[in-house]
Coordinates of C-alpha atoms in Angstrom, one line a residue:
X1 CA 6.8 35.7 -7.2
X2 CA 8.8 38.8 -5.6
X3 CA 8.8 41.3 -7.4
X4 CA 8.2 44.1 -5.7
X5 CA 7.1 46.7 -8.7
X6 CA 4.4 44.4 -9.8
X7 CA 1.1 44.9 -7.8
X8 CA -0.6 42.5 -6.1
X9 CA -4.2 41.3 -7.2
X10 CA -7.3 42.7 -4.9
X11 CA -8.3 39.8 -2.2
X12 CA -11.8 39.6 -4.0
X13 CA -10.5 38.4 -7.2
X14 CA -8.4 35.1 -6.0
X15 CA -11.0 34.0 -3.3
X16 CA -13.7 34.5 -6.2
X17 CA -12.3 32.4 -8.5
X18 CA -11.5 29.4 -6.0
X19 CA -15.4 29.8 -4.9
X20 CA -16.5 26.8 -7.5
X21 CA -13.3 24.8 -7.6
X22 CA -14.1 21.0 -7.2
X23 CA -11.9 19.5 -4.0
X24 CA -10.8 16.7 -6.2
X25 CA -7.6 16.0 -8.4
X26 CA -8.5 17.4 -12.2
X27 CA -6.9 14.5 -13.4
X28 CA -8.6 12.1 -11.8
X29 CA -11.9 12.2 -12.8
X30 CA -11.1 11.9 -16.6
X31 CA -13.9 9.6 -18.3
X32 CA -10.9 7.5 -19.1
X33 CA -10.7 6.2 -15.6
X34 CA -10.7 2.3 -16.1
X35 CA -12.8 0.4 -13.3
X36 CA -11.0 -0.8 -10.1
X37 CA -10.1 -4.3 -10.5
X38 CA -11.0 -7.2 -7.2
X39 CA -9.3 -7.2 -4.1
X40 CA -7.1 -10.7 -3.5
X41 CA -9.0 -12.9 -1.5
X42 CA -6.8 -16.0 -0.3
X43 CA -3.3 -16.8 -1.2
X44 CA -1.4 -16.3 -4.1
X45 CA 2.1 -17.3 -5.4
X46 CA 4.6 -15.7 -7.8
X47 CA 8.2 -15.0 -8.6
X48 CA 8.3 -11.3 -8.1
X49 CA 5.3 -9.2 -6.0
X50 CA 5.4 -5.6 -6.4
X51 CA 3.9 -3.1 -3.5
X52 CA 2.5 -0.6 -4.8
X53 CA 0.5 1.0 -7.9
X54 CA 1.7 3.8 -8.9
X55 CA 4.6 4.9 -11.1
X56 CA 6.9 3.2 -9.2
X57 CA 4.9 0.0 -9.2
X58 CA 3.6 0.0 -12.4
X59 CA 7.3 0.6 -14.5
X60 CA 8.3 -2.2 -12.5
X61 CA 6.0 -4.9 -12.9
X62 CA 6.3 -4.0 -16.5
X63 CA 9.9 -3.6 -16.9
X64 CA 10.5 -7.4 -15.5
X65 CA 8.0 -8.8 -17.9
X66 CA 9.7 -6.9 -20.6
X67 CA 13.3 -8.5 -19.4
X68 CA 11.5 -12.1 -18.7
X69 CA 8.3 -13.1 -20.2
X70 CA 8.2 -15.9 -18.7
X71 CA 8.6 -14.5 -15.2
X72 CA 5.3 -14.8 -12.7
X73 CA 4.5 -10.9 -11.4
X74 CA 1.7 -9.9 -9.2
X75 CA 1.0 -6.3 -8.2
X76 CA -0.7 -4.9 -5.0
X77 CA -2.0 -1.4 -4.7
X78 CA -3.7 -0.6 -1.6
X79 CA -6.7 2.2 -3.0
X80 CA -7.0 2.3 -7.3
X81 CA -3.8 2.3 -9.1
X82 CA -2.7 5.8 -9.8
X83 CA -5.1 7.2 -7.3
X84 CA -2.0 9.3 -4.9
X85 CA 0.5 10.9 -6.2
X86 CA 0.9 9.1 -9.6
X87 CA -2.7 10.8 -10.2
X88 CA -2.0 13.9 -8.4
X89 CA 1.3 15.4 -10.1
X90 CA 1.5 18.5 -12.1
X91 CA 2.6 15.6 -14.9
X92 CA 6.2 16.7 -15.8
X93 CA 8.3 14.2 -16.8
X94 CA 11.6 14.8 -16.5
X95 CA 15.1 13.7 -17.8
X96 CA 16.8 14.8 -14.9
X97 CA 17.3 11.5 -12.3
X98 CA 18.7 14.0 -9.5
X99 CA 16.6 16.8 -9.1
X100 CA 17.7 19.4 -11.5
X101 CA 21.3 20.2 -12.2
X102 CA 21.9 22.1 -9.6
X103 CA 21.5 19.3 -6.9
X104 CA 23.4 17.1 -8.9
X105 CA 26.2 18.8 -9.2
X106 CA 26.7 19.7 -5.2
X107 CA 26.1 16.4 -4.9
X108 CA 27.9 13.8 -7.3
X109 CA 29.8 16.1 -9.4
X110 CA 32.1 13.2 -10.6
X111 CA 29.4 11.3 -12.2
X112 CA 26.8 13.8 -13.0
X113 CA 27.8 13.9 -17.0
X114 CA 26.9 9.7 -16.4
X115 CA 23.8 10.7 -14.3
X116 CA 22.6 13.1 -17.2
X117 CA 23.2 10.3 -20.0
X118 CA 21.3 7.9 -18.0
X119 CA 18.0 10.3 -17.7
X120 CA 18.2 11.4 -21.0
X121 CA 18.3 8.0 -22.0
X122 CA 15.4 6.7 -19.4
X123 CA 13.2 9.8 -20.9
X124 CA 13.6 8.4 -24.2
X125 CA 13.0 4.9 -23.0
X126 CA 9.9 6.5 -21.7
X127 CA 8.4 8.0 -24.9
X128 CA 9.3 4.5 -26.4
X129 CA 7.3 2.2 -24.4
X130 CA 4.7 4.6 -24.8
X131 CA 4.1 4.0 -28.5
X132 CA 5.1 0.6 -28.0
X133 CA 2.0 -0.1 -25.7
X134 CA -0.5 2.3 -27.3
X135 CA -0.6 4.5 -24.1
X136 CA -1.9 7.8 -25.2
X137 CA -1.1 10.3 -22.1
X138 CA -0.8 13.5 -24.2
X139 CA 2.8 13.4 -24.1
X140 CA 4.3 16.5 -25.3
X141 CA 8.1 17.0 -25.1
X142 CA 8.3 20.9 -24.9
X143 CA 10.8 21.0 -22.6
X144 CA 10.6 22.9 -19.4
X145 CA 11.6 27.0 -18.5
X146 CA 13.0 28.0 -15.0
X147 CA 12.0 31.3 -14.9
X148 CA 13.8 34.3 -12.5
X149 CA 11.4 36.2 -11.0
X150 CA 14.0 38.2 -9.1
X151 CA 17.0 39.7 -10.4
X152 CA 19.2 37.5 -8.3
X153 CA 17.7 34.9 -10.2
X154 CA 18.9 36.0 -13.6
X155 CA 22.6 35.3 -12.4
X156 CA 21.6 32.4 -10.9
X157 CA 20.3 31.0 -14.2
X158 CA 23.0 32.6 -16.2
X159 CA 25.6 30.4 -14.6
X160 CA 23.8 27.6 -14.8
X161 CA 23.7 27.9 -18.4
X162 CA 27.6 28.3 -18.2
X163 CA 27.9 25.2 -16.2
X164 CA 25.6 23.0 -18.4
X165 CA 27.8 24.3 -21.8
X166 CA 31.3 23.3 -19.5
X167 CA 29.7 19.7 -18.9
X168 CA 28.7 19.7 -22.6
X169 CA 24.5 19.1 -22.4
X170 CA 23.1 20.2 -24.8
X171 CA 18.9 21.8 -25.1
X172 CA 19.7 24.5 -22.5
X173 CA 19.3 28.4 -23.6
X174 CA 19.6 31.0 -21.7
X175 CA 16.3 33.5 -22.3
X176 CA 16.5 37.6 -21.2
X177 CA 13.5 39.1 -20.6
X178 CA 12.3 40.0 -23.6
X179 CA 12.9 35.9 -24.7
X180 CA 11.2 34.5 -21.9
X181 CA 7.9 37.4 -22.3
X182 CA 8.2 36.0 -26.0
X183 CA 7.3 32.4 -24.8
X184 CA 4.9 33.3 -22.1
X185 CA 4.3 36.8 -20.8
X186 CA 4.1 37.2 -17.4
X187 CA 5.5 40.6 -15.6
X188 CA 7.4 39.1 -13.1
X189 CA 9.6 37.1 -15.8
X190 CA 12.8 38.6 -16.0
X191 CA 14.8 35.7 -17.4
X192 CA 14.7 31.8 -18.1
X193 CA 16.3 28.9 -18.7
X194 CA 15.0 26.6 -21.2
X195 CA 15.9 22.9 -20.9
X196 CA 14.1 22.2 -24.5
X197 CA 14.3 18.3 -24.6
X198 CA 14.8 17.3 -20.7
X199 CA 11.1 17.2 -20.1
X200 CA 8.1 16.0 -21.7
X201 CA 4.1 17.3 -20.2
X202 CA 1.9 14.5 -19.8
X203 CA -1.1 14.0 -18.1
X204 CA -0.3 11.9 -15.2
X205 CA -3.5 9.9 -14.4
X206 CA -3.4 8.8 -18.1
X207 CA -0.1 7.3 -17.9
X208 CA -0.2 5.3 -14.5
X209 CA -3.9 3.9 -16.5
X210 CA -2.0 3.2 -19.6
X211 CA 1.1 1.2 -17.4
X212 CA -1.9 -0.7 -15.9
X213 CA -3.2 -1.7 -19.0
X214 CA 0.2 -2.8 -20.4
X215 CA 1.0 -5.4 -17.3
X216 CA -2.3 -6.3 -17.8
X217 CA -1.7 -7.5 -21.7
X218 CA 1.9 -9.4 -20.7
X219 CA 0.3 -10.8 -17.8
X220 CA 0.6 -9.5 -14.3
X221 CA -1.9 -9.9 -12.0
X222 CA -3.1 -7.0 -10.6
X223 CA -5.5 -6.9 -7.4
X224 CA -6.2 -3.3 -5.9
X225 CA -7.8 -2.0 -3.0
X226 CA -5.0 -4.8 -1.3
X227 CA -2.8 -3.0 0.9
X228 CA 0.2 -5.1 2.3
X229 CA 0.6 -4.8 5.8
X230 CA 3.2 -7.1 6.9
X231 CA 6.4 -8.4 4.9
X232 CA 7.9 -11.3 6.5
X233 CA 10.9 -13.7 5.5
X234 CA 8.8 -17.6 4.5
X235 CA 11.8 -19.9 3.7
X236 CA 13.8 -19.2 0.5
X237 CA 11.2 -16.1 -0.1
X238 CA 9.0 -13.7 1.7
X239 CA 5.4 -13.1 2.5
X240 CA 3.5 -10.5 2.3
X241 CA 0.3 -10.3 4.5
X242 CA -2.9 -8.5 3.1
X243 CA -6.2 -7.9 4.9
X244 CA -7.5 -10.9 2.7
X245 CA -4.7 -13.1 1.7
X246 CA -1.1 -13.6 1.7
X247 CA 1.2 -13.8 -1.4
X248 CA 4.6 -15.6 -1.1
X249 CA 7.2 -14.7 -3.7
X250 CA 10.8 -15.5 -4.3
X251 CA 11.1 -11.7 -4.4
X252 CA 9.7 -8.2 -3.9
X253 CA 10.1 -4.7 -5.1
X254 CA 8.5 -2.1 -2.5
X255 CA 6.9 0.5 -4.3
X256 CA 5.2 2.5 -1.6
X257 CA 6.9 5.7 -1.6
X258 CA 5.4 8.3 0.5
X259 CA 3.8 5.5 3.0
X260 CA 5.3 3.8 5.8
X261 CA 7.5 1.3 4.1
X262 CA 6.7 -2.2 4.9
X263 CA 10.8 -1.9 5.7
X264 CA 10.5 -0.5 8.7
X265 CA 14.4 0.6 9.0
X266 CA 13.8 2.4 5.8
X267 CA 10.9 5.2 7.4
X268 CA 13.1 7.5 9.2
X269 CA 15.0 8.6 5.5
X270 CA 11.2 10.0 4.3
X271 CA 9.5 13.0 5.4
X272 CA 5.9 12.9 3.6
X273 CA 5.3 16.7 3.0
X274 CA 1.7 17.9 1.1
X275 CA 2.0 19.8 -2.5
X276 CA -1.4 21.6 -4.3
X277 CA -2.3 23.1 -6.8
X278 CA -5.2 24.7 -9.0
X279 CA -6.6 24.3 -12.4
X280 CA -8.3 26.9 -13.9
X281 CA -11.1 26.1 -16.4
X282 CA -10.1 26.7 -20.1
X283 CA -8.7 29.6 -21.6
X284 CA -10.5 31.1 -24.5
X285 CA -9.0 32.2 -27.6
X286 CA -8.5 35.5 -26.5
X287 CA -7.0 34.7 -22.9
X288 CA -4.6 32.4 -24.7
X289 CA -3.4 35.0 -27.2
X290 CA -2.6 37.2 -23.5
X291 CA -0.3 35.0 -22.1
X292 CA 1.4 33.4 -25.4
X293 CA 2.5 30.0 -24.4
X294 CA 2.1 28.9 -27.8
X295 CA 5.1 26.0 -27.2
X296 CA 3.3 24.4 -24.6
X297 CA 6.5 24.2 -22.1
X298 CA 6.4 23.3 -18.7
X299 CA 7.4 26.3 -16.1
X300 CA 8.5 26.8 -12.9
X301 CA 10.2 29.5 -10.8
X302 CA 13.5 30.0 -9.6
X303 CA 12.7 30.4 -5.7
X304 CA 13.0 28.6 -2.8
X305 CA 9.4 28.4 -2.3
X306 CA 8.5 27.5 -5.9
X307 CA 5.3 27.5 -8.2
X308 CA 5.1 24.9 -11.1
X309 CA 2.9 25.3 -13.7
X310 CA 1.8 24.2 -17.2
X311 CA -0.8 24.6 -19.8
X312 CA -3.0 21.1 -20.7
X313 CA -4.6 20.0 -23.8
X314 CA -7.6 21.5 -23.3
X315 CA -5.4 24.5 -22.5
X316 CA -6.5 25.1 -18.8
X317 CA -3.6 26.3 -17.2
X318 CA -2.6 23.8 -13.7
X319 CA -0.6 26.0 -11.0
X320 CA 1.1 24.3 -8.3
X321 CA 3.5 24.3 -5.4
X322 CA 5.2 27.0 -3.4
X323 CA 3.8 25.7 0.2
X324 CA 5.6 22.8 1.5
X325 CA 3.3 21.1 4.6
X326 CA 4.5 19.2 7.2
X327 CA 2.1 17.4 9.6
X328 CA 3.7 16.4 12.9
X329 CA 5.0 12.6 12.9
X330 CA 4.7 12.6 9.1
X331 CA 1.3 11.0 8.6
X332 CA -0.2 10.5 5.4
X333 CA -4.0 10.8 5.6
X334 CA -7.0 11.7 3.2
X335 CA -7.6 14.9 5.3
X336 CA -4.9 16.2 4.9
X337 CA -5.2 16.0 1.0
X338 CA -6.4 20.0 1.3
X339 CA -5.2 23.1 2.6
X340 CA -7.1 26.2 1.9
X341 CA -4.8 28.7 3.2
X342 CA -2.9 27.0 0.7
X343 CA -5.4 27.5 -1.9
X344 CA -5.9 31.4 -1.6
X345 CA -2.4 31.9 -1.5
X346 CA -1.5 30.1 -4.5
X347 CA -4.7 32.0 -6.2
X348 CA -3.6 35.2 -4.9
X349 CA 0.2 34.6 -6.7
X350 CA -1.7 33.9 -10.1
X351 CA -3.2 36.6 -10.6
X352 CA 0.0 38.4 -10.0
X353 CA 1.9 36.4 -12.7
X354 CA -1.0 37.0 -15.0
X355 CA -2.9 39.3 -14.2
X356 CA -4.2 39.8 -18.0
X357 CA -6.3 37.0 -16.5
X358 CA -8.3 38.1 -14.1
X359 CA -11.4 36.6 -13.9
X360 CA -10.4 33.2 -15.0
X361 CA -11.9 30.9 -12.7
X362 CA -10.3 27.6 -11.1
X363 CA -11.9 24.2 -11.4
X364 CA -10.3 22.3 -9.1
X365 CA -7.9 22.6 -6.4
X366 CA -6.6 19.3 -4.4
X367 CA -3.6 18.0 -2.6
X368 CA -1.0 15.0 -2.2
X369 CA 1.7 13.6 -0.2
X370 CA 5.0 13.7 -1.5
X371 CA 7.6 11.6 -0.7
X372 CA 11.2 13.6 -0.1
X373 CA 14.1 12.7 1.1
X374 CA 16.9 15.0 2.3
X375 CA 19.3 14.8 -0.7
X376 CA 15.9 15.5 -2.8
X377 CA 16.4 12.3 -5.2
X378 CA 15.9 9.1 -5.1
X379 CA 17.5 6.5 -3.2
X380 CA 17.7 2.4 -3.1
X381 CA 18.2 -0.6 -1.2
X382 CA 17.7 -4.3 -0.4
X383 CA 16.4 -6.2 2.9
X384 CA 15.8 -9.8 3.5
X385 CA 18.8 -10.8 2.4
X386 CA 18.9 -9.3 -1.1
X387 CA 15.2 -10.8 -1.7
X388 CA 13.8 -7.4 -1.3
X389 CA 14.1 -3.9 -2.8
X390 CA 13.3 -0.4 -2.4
X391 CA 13.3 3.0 -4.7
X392 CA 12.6 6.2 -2.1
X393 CA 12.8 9.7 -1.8
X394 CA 11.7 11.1 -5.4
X395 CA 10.7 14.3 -3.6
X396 CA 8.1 15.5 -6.8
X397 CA 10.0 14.6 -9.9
X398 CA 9.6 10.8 -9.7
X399 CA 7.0 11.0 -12.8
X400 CA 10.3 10.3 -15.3
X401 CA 12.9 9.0 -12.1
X402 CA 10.3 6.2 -11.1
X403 CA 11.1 4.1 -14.4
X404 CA 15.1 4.3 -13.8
X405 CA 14.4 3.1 -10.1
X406 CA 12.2 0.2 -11.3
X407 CA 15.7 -0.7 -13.6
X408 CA 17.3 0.1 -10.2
X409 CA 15.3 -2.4 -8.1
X410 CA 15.5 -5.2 -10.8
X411 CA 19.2 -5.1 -11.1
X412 CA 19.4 -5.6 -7.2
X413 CA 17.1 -8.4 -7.2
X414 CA 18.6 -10.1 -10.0
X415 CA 22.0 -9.4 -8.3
X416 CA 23.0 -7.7 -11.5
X417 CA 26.2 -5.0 -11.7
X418 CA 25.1 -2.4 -14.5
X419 CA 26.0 0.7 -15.1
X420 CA 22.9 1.6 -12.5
X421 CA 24.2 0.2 -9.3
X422 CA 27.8 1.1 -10.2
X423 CA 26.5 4.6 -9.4
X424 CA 27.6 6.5 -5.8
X425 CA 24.1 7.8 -6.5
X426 CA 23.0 4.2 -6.3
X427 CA 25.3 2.9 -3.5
X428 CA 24.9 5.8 -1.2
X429 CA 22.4 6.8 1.1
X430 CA 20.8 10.1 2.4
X431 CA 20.8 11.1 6.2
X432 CA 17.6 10.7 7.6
X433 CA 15.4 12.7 9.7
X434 CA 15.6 13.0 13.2
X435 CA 12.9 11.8 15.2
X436 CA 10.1 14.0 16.5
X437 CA 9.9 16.2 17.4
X438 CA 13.1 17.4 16.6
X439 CA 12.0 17.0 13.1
X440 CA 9.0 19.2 13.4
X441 CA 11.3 22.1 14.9
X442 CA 14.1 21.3 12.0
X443 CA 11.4 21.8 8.9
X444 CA 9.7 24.6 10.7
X445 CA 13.0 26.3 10.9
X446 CA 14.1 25.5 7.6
X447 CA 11.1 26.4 5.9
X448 CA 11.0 30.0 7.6
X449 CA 14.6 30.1 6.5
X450 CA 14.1 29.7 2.8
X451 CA 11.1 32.2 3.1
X452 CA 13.9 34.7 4.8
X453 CA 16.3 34.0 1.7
X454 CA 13.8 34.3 -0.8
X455 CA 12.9 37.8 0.5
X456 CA 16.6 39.0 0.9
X457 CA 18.1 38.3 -2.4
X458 CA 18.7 34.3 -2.0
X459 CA 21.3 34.3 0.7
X460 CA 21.0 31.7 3.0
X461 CA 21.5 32.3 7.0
X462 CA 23.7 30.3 9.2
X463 CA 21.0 27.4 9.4
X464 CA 20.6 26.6 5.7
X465 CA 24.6 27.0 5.2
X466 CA 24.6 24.2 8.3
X467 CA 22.1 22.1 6.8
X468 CA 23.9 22.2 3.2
X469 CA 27.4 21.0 4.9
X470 CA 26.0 18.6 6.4
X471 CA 23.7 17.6 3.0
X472 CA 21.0 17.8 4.7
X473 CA 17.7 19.4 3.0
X474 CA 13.8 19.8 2.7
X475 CA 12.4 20.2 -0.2
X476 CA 9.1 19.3 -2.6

């Protein structure tokens, strides 16, 4: 948030209200937590194995018993599905398959109207299979507000409006101030644009239990705490190597995102970077009535650096983002789940955006790796002689994007040619990451420079114009 007439908080007042906060993901320790499921112990044999149980995973293992019935599909997770970042999201599901608008159109302005059809219609697909399985993840479609919290924002958001009216999508308004203070009322909002039936809030924990529960009913066999930690060509199939077992398939779909990909060619397109965010215990009536909110929508600002943030069922308010961290060689690791620095800060920012609020207290804050790539959205591919395939590089809005990738990774299988893999989008790939530690120095640099941009009016120095030639980017 900088807007430099609105004070900041004291220091007491954020660090005070972090001082109970449970180090564990709100959404994960909902009573509706099913129980882990056995490990595989020996070998097992189907027609497709999936890697992986999250989103990714889940949509599609249950996607290919959806096409086939008949078709044998085992899934491996290597904790509890849902457990990473499935379990860990701020739980906006999105239309957009690109990252936003704005990505899309720098990057596949021929096909974006295509693009934007395709998500609307995966988001739909979405809120269908929900009823149709009887997964109740407190799916709200309210739509999400980018909000300007500086006043180069405002024209920023005003010509996206413009742009999204030119390609004819419909659901986006342009809010002034006094519109977007309507809808929530923060200090710092000084405009906002409101993409009313793009995104749906969910809570994400629910949903990655609710896809379990529906491979379950049509079959799949599910075994978790079963990493995979070798994939191999075995004859007219492959096999996958687990610290128990093997399972041999005719085919695989590689659902790991974030972790090293068991394609080994594949790892230098992902940088695994660590998100966080709060939750703040529930709002009373009163606290409520402060801030508004009474459409639910999903929020985020218009920086750089950027907070996400949304109000839940139980109307706690979850605040996330802005920090993007980078470990040296890209690790992903349980201890790196937290960052307090982190924390504070994100505490600290708000109180500034409400600070009718002050002395709400937070419940939990926790962490997660993300898995981006440097176009920002996802990308796909097959190995092992078309017997494999991969979805990659969500980079934080792979809650919606995961189910089109699933379609994705079955139409490559299957040796399909849809209206998916007809896509540049689909085709293309994004330039990786150098190696260390040239890549350390690169997201350092980059990071300081969109801090530099966000504090001088959003204009970007020589290194960001270099990197956006070149379509290189870092982002969460």
């Amino acid at each position: 948030m900088a807007r430099a007439d609105v004070p900041y908080p004291s220091e007491a007042s954020p660090v005070h209200a972090l001082a109970d906060a449970s180090p564990k993901p709100f959404w994960l320790e909902d009573p509706a937590r099913p129980d882990a499921l056995p490990a595989l112990v020996g070998d097992e044999r189907c027609d497709l194995l999936v890697v992986g149980g999250g989103y990714s995973g889940l949509w599609t293992a249950l996607l290919a018993k959806e096409r086939d019935p008949r078709r044998d599909v085992v899934l491996i997770e290597g904790q509890e599905v849902g457990w990473a970042a499935s379990g860990r999201n701020g739980g906006f599901c999105a239309a957009s398959l690109t990252h936003g608008l704005g990505n899309g159109l720098a990057r596949w302005p021929g096909e974006l109207a295509e693009l934007e059809e395709l998500g609307a219609r995966n988001l739909d697909g979405i809120e269908d299979a929900l009823a149709r399985h009887g997964i109740d993840c407190d799916f709200e479609r309210t739509g999400e507000i980018d909000v300007a919290t500086a006043p180069h924002q405002v024209a920023e958001l005003r010509e996206m409006a413009e742009e999204a009216g030119e390609l004819g999508l419909e659901g986006r308004e342009f809010l002034d101030r006094e519109a977007i203070r309507a809808e929530v009322d923060s200090p710092t909002f000084l405009a906002g644009l409101w993409d009313r039936t793009g995104v749906a809030m969910l809570h994400p924990a629910k949903l990655a239990w609710g896809l379990k529960r529906a491979c379950l009913s049509l079959g799949v066999r599910v075994y978790e705490h079963t990493p995979g930690t070798r994939l191999s060509s075995r004859g007219a199939g492959i096999a996958v190597r687990t610290p128990y077992g093997r399972v041999f398939a005719r085919h695989a779909a590689l659902a790991t995102n974030a972790f090293p990909s068991l394609v080994k060619r594949v790892r230098p397109y992902i940088a695994p970077v660590y998100d966080h965010a709060l939750m703040t215990e529930p709002l009373s009536a009163e606290q409520l009535a402060a801030v508004g909110w009474k459409n639910r929508q999903g929020l985020s600002d218009s920086a750089n650096h950027f907070h996400y943030f949304r109000i839940t069922a139980d109307h706690r308010i979850l605040w996330g983002g802005y920090d993007i961290v980078y470990r040296y060689g890209g690790g992903v690791r349980a201890e790196y789940d937290h960052h307090p620095a982190t924390y504070r800060k994100l505490a600290h920012h708000f109180f500034r955006c409400f600070p009718q609020l002050e002395g709400l207290r937070f419940s939990h804050a926790w962490g997660g790796a993300i898995d981006t790539c440097s176009r920002f959205s996802a990308f796909f591919g097959t190995a092992h002689g078309g017997r494999v395939a991969y979805a990659l590089g969500y980079t934080g809005l792979g809650v919606g994007a995961t189910r089109f990738g699933a379609d994705v990774m079955l139409d490559l299988l299957s040796g399909e040619h849809t209206a998916r893999t007809r896509l540049e989008m689909v085709r293309s790939k994004p330039l990786p990451f150098p190696p260390e530690p040239v890549r350390s120095l690169g997201i350092g640099l980059t990071q300081w420079s969109m801090t530099r941009a966000d504090e001088n009016g959003g204009r970007r120095n020589l290194w960001l114009k270099a990197m956006d030639r070149m379509g290189l980017g870092f982002d969460s």
